[in-house]
Structure formats: structure tokens, C-alpha cells
PDB file of C-alpha atoms in Angstrom:
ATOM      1  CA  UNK A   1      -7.909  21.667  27.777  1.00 88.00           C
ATOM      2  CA  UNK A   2      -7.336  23.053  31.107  1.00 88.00           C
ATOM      3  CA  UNK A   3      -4.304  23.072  33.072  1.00 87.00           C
ATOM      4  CA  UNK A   4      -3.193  24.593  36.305  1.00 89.00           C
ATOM      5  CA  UNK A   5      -0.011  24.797  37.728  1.00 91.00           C
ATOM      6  CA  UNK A   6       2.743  27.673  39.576  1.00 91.00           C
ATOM      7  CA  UNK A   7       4.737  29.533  37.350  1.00 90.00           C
ATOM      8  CA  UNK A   8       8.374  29.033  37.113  1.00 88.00           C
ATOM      9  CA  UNK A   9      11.610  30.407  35.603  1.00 85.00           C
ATOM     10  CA  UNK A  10      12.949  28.709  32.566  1.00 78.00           C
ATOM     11  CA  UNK A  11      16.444  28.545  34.791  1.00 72.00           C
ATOM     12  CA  UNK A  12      17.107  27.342  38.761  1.00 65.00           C
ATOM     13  CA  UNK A  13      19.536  29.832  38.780  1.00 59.00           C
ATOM     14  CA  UNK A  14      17.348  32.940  38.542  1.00 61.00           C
ATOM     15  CA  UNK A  15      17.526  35.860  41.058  1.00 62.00           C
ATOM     16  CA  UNK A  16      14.450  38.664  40.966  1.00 60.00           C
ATOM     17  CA  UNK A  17      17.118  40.433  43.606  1.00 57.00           C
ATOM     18  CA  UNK A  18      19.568  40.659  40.118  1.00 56.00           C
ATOM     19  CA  UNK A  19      17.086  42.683  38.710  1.00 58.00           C
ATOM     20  CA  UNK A  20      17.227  39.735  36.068  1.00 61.00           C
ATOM     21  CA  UNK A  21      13.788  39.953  33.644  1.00 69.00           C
ATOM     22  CA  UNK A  22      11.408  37.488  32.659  1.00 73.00           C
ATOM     23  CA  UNK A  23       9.901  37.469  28.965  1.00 76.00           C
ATOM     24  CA  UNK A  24       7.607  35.062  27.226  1.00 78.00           C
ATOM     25  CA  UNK A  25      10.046  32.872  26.306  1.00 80.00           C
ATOM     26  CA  UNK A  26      11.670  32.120  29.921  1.00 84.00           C
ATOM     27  CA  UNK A  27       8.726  30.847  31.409  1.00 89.00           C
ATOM     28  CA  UNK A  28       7.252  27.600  32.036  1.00 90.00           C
ATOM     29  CA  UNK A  29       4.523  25.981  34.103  1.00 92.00           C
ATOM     30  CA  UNK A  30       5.219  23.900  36.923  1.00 90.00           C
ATOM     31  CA  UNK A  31       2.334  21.221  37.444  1.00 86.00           C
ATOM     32  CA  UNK A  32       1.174  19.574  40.681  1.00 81.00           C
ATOM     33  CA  UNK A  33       2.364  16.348  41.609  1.00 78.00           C
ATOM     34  CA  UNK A  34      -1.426  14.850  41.760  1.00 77.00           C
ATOM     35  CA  UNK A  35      -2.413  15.929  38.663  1.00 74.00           C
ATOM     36  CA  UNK A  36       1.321  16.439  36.347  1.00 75.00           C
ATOM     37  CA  UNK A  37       3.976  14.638  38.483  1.00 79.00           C
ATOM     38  CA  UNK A  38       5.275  17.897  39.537  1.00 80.00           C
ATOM     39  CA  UNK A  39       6.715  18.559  35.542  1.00 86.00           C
ATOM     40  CA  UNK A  40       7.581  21.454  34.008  1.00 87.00           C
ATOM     41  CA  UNK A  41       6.501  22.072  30.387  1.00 90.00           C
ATOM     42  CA  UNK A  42       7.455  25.854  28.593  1.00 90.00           C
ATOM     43  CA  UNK A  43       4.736  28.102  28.026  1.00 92.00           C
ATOM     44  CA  UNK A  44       3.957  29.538  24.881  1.00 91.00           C
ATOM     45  CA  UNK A  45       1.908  32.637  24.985  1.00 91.00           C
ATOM     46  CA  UNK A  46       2.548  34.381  21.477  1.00 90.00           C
ATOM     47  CA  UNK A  47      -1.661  33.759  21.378  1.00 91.00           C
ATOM     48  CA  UNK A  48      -1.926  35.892  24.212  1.00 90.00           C
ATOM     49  CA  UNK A  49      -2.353  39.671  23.981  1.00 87.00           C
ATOM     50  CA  UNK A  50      -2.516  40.505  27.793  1.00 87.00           C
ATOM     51  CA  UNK A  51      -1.161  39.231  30.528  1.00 87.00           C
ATOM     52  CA  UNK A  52       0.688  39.697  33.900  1.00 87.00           C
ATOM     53  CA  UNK A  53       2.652  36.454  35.340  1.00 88.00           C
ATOM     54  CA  UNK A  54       5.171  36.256  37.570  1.00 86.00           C
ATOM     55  CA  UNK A  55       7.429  33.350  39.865  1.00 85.00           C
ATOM     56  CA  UNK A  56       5.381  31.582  42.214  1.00 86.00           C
ATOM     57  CA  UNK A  57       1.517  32.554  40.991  1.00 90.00           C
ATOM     58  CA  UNK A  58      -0.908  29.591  40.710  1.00 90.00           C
ATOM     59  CA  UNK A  59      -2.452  30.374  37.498  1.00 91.00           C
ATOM     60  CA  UNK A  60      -5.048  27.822  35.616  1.00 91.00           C
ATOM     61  CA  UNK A  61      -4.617  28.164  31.585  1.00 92.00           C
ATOM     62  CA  UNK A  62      -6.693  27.276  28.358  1.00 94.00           C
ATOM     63  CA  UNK A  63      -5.270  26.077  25.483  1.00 93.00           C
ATOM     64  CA  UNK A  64      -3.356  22.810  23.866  1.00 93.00           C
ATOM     65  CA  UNK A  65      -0.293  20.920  23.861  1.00 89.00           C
ATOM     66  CA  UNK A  66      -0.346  19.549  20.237  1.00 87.00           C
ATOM     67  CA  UNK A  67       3.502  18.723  20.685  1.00 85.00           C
ATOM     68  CA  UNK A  68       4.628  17.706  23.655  1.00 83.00           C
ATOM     69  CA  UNK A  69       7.149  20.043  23.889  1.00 87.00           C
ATOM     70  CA  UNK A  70       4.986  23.553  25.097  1.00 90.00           C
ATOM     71  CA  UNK A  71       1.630  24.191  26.072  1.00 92.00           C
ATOM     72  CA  UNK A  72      -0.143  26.647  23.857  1.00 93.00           C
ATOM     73  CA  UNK A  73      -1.714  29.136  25.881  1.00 93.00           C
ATOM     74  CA  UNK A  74      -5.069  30.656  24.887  1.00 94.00           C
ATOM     75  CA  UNK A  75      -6.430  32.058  27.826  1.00 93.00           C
ATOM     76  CA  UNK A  76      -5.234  33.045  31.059  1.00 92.00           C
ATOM     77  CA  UNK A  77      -8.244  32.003  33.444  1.00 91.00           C
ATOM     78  CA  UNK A  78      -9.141  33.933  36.442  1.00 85.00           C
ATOM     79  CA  UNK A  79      -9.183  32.161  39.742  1.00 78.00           C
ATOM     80  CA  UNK A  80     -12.139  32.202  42.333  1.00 73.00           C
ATOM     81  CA  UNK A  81     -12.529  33.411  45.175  1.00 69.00           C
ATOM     82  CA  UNK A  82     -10.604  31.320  48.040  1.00 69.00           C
ATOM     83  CA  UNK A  83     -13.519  31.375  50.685  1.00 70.00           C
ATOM     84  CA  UNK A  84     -13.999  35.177  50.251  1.00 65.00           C
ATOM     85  CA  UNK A  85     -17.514  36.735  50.845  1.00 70.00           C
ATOM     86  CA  UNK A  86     -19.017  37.664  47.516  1.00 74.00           C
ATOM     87  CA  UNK A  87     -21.710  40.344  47.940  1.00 78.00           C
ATOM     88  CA  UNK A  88     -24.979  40.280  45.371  1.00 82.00           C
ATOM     89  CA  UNK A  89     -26.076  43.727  44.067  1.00 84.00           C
ATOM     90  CA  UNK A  90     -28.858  44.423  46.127  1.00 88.00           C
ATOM     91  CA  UNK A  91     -26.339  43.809  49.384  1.00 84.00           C
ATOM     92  CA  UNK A  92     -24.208  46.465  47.414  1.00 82.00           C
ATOM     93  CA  UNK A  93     -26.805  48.728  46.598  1.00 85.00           C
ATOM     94  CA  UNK A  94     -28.206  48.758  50.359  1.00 82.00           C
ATOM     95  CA  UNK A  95     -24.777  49.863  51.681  1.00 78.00           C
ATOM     96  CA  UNK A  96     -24.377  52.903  49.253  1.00 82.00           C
ATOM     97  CA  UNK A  97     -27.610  54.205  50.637  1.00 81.00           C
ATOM     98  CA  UNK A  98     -26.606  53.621  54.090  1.00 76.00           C
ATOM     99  CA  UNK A  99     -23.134  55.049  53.786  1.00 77.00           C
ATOM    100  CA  UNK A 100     -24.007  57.836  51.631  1.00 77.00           C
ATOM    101  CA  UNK A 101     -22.194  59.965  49.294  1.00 77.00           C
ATOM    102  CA  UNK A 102     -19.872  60.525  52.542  1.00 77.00           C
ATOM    103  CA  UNK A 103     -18.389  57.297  52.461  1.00 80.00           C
ATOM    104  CA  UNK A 104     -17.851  54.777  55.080  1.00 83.00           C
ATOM    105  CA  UNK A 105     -17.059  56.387  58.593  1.00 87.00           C
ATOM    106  CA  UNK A 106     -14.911  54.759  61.303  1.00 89.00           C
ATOM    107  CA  UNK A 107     -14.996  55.923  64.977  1.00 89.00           C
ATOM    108  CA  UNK A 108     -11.939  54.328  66.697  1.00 91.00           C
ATOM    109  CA  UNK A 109     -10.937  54.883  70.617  1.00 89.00           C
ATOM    110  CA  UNK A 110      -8.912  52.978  73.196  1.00 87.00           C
ATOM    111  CA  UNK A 111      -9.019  52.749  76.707  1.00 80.00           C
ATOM    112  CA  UNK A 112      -8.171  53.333  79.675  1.00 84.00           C
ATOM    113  CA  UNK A 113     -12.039  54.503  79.819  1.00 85.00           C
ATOM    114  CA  UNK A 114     -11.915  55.308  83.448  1.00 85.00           C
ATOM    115  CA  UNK A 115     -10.005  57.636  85.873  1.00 82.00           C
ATOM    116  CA  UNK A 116      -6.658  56.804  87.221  1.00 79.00           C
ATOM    117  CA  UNK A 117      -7.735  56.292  91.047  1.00 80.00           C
ATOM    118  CA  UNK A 118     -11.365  55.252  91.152  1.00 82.00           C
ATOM    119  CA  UNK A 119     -13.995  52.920  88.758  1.00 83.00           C
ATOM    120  CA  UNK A 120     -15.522  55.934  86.835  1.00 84.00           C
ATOM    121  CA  UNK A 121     -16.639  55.498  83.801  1.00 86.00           C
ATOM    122  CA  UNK A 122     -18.063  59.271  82.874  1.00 88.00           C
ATOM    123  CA  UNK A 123     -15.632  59.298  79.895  1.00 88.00           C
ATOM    124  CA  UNK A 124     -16.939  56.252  78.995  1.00 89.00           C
ATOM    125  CA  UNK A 125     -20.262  57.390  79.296  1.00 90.00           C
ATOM    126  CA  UNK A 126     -19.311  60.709  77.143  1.00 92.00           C
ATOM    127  CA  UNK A 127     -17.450  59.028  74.367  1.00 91.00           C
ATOM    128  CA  UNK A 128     -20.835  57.271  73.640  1.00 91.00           C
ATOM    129  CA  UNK A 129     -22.918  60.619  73.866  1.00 92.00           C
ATOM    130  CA  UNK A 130     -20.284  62.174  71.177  1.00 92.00           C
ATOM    131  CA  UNK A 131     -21.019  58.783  69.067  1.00 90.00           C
ATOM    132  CA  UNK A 132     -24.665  59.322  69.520  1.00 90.00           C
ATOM    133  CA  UNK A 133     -24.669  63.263  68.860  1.00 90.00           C
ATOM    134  CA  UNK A 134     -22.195  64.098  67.098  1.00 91.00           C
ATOM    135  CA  UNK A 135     -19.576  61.509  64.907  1.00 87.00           C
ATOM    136  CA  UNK A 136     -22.395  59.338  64.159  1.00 87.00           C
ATOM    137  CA  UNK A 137     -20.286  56.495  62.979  1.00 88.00           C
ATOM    138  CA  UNK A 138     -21.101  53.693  60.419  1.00 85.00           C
ATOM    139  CA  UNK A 139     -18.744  51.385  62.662  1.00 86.00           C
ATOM    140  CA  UNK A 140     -17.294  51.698  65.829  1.00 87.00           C
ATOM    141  CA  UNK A 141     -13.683  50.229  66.914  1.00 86.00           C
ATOM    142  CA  UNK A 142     -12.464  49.992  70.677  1.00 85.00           C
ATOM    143  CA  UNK A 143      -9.667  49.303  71.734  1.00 83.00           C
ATOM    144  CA  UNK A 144      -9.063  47.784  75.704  1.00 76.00           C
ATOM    145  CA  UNK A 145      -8.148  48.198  78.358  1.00 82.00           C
ATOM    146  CA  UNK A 146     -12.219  48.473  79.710  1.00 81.00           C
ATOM    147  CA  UNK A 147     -10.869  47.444  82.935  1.00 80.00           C
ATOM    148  CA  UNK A 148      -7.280  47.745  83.102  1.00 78.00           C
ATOM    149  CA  UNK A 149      -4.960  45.337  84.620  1.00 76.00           C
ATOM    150  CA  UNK A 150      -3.078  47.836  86.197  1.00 77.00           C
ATOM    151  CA  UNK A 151      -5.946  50.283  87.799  1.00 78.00           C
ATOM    152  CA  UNK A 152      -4.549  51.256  91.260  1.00 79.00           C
ATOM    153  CA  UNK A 153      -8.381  50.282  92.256  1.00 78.00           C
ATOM    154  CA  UNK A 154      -8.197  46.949  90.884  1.00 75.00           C
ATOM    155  CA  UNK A 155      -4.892  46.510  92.455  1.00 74.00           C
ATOM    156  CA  UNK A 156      -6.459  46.996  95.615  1.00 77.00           C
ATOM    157  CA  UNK A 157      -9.614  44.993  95.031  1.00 74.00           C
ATOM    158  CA  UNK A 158     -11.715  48.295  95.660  1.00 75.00           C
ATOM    159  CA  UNK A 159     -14.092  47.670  92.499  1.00 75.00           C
ATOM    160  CA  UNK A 160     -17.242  49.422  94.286  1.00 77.00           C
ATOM    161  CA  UNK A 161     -19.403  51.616  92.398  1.00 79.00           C
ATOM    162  CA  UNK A 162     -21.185  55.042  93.345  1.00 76.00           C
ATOM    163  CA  UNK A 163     -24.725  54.853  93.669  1.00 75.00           C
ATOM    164  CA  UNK A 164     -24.676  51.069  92.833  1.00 74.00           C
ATOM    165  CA  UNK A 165     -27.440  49.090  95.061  1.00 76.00           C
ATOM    166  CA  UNK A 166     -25.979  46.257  93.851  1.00 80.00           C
ATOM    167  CA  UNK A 167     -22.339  45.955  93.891  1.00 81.00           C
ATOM    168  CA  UNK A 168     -20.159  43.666  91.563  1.00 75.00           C
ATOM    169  CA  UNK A 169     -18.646  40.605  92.937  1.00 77.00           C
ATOM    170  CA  UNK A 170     -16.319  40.180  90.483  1.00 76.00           C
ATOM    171  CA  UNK A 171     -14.609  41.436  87.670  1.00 73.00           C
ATOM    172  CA  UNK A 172     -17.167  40.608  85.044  1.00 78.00           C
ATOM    173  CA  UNK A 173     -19.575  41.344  87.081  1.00 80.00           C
ATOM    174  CA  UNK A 174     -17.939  44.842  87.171  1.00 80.00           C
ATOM    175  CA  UNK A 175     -17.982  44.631  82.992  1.00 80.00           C
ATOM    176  CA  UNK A 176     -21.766  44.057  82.887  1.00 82.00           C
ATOM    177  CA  UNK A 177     -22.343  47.035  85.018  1.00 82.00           C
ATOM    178  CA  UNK A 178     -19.824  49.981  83.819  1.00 84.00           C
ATOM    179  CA  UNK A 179     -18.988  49.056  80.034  1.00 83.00           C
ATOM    180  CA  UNK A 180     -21.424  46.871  79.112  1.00 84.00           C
ATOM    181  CA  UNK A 181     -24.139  49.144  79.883  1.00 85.00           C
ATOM    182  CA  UNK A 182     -22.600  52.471  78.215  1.00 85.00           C
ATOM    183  CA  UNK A 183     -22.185  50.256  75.182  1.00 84.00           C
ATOM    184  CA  UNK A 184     -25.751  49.526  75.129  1.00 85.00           C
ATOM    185  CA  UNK A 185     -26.834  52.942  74.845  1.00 86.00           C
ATOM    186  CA  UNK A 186     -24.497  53.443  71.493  1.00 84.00           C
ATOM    187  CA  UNK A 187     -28.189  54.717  69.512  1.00 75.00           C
ATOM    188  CA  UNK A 188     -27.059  56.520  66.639  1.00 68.00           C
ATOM    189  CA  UNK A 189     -29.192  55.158  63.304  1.00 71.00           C
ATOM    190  CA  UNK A 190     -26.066  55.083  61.515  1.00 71.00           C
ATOM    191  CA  UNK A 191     -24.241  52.761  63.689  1.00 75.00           C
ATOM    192  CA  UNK A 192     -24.372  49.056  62.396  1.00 69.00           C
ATOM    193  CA  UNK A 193     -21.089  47.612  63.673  1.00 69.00           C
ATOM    194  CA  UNK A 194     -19.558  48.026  67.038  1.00 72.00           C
ATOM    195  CA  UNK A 195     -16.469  45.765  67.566  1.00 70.00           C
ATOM    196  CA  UNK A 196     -14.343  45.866  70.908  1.00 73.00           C
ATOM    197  CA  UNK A 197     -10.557  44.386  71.118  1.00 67.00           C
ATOM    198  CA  UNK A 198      -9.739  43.019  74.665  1.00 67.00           C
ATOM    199  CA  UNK A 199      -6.209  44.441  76.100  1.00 62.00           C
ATOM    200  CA  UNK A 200      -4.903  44.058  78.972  1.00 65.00           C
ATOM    201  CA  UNK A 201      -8.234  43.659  80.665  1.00 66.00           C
ATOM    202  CA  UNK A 202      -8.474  41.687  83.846  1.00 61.00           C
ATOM    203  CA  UNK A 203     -12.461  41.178  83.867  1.00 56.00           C
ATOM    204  CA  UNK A 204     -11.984  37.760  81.510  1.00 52.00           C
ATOM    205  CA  UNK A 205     -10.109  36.174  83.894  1.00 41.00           C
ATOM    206  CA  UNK A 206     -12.850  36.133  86.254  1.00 36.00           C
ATOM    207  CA  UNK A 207     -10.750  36.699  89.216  1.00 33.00           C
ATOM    208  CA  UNK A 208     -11.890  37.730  92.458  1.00 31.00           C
ATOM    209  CA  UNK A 209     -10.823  39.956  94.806  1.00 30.00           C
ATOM    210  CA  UNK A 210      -9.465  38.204  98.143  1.00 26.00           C
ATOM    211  CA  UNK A 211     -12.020  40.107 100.264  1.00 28.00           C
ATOM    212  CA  UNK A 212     -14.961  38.369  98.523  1.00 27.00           C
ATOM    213  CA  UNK A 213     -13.175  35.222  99.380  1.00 25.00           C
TER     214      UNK A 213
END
């Protein structure tokens, strides 16, 4: 039979923080109350050769209770996955070519991307020509602020762009036409993942600035 349960003490009064130790003989299994009332039967484990338990794991066991009076263990059952992605062997195998006998290479940045005093994104522009040329990341991780919060030209509602035909008339507008567009030339072959964490950046607030009012 199956049985699954938390492990428990033998004692209420046990302390980890005492340093006190656990052996085969001081443990029992605590059931649920839907499927054991929540009761506590000792564990015996002398048919066990290996094993690693400890207060508070959820463990699901194979054996008998021929007495009443302590489960027999006979196996120690290992739990599933809780919701986890499992990958299949091909998935597996297709990584290992892509990543190489290098390993898996990480490119992480953070903003500001721009200068102090005006909207220019050249850095911006030559972070992605280093990713392109030269790193050549598997995965790339940026970090905000894009447009930061506290830009003196943002505090001024000065968000015009050199050369721009077309000006932004907003702050996402001003996204879609400085970061979005230096993240679309990220080119490098190697590059599968690019994922970008939003600090402090004003554009998702979609505010305006009074003189477009």
C-alpha cells in the first residue's frame, strides 16, 4: 500500500535549534486529515537501506502496516514534479548544440540608456552593436529605466527627437521610437531570449506632457 503524509518528530518538544538528532526510531508520519484524520503512526524503516528525511517533508511511502502499531516502510517514493516544465531529449539535445561546449551565456545591462540632459539613445544603440558583434549572447537581460522617471527632459516634457519627421506624442509613443526600435535590431544568431524588466520607467503610464494637452 501507499501512503503519504509530512514527517514528524516522535516528540512535540523537539528543537532542530538544540542541535537535537533524529534517527530511525524517532520518526513518524503524520497523515492528512482527508485521507488519515491527521494521525500519526511511527515509521519503521529497518527495510530501508537509503534514505534522507527530515521535519516537515511530504514524502509518499510503500510498504505495510501488518500491526497497527508502525508502518513498514519499503520504499521511499519520489514525488513529481509540482507543475515544473519537464524537457524531452531531443529539446535537451537541441540546446547543447546551440549553447555549445561554452555553456550558456548571459548578457545583462541596466539603464539609464540615454544621456543625462537630452533623449539620446546612441548608447542604446551601441550596447546592441556590442551584442550583435561582439558578446553574442544566448540570452539577453535588461534592466529599466528605458525612459527614466527622473530624466531632466522628461521633467520638462521636452521628449523631441533629432532627425525625427514624426515626433512622439507621448511617452510610449517615445518607447516605440528610441528603445523599441534598437531592440529590434538585436541580430546575433545566437540570441534566442531577450527579456526586459520595467524600472522606474514613466512610458507605461501613458502620460502626456501638458503641452500636448
Amino acid at each position: 500500500m501507499h501512503c503519504c503524509g509530512r514527517i514528524v518528530p516522535d516528540s512535540q518538544l523537539y528543537d532542530k535549534e538544540l542541535n537535537q538528532n533524529l534517527n530511525s526510531t524517532s520518526l513518524f508520519l503524520e497523515t492528512s486529515r482527508l485521507g488519515g484524520i491527521g494521525q500519526r503512526i511511527p515509521l519503521d524503516l529497518t527495510n530501508v537501506s537509503d534514505y534522507s528525511l527530515f521535519p516537515g517533508q511530504i514524502a509518499v511511502l510503500k510498504g505495510r502496516n501488518p500491526t497497527g502499531s508502525s508502518f513498514v516502510v519499503q520504499e521511499i517514493c519520489s514525488l513529481p514534479s509540482l507543475g515544473s516544465h519537464v524537457s524531452s531529449k531531443q529539446e535537451l539535445e537541441q540546446y547543447q548544440e546551440q549553447v555549445g561546449e561554452g555553456g550558456l551565456k548571459i548578457l545583462i545591462a541596466s539603464g539609464p540608456y540615454s544621456n543625462a540632459h537630452t533623449l539620446d539613445f546612441t548608447k542604446m544603440n551601441k550596447l546592441v552593436e556590442r551584442i550583435n558583434t561582439v558578446s553574442k549572447p544566448h540570452v539577453v537581460l535588461l534592466f529599466g529605466p528605458f525612459i527614466d522617471i527622473n530624466h531632466n527632459a522628461v521633467a520638462q516634457g521636452d521628449i523631441e527627437l533629432k532627425n525625427e519627421k514624426h515626433q512622439p506624442q507621448d511617452y510610449n509613443d517615445l518607447f516605440q521610437k528610441t528603445i523599441s526600435q534598437c531592440l529590434k535590431k538585436v541580430g546575433s544568431k545566437n540570441t534566442s531570449d531577450i527579456d526586459t524588466i520595467f524600472a522606474r520607467c514613466l512610458h507605461k503610464a501613458s502620460l502626456i506632457p501638458s503641452r500636448f494637452l
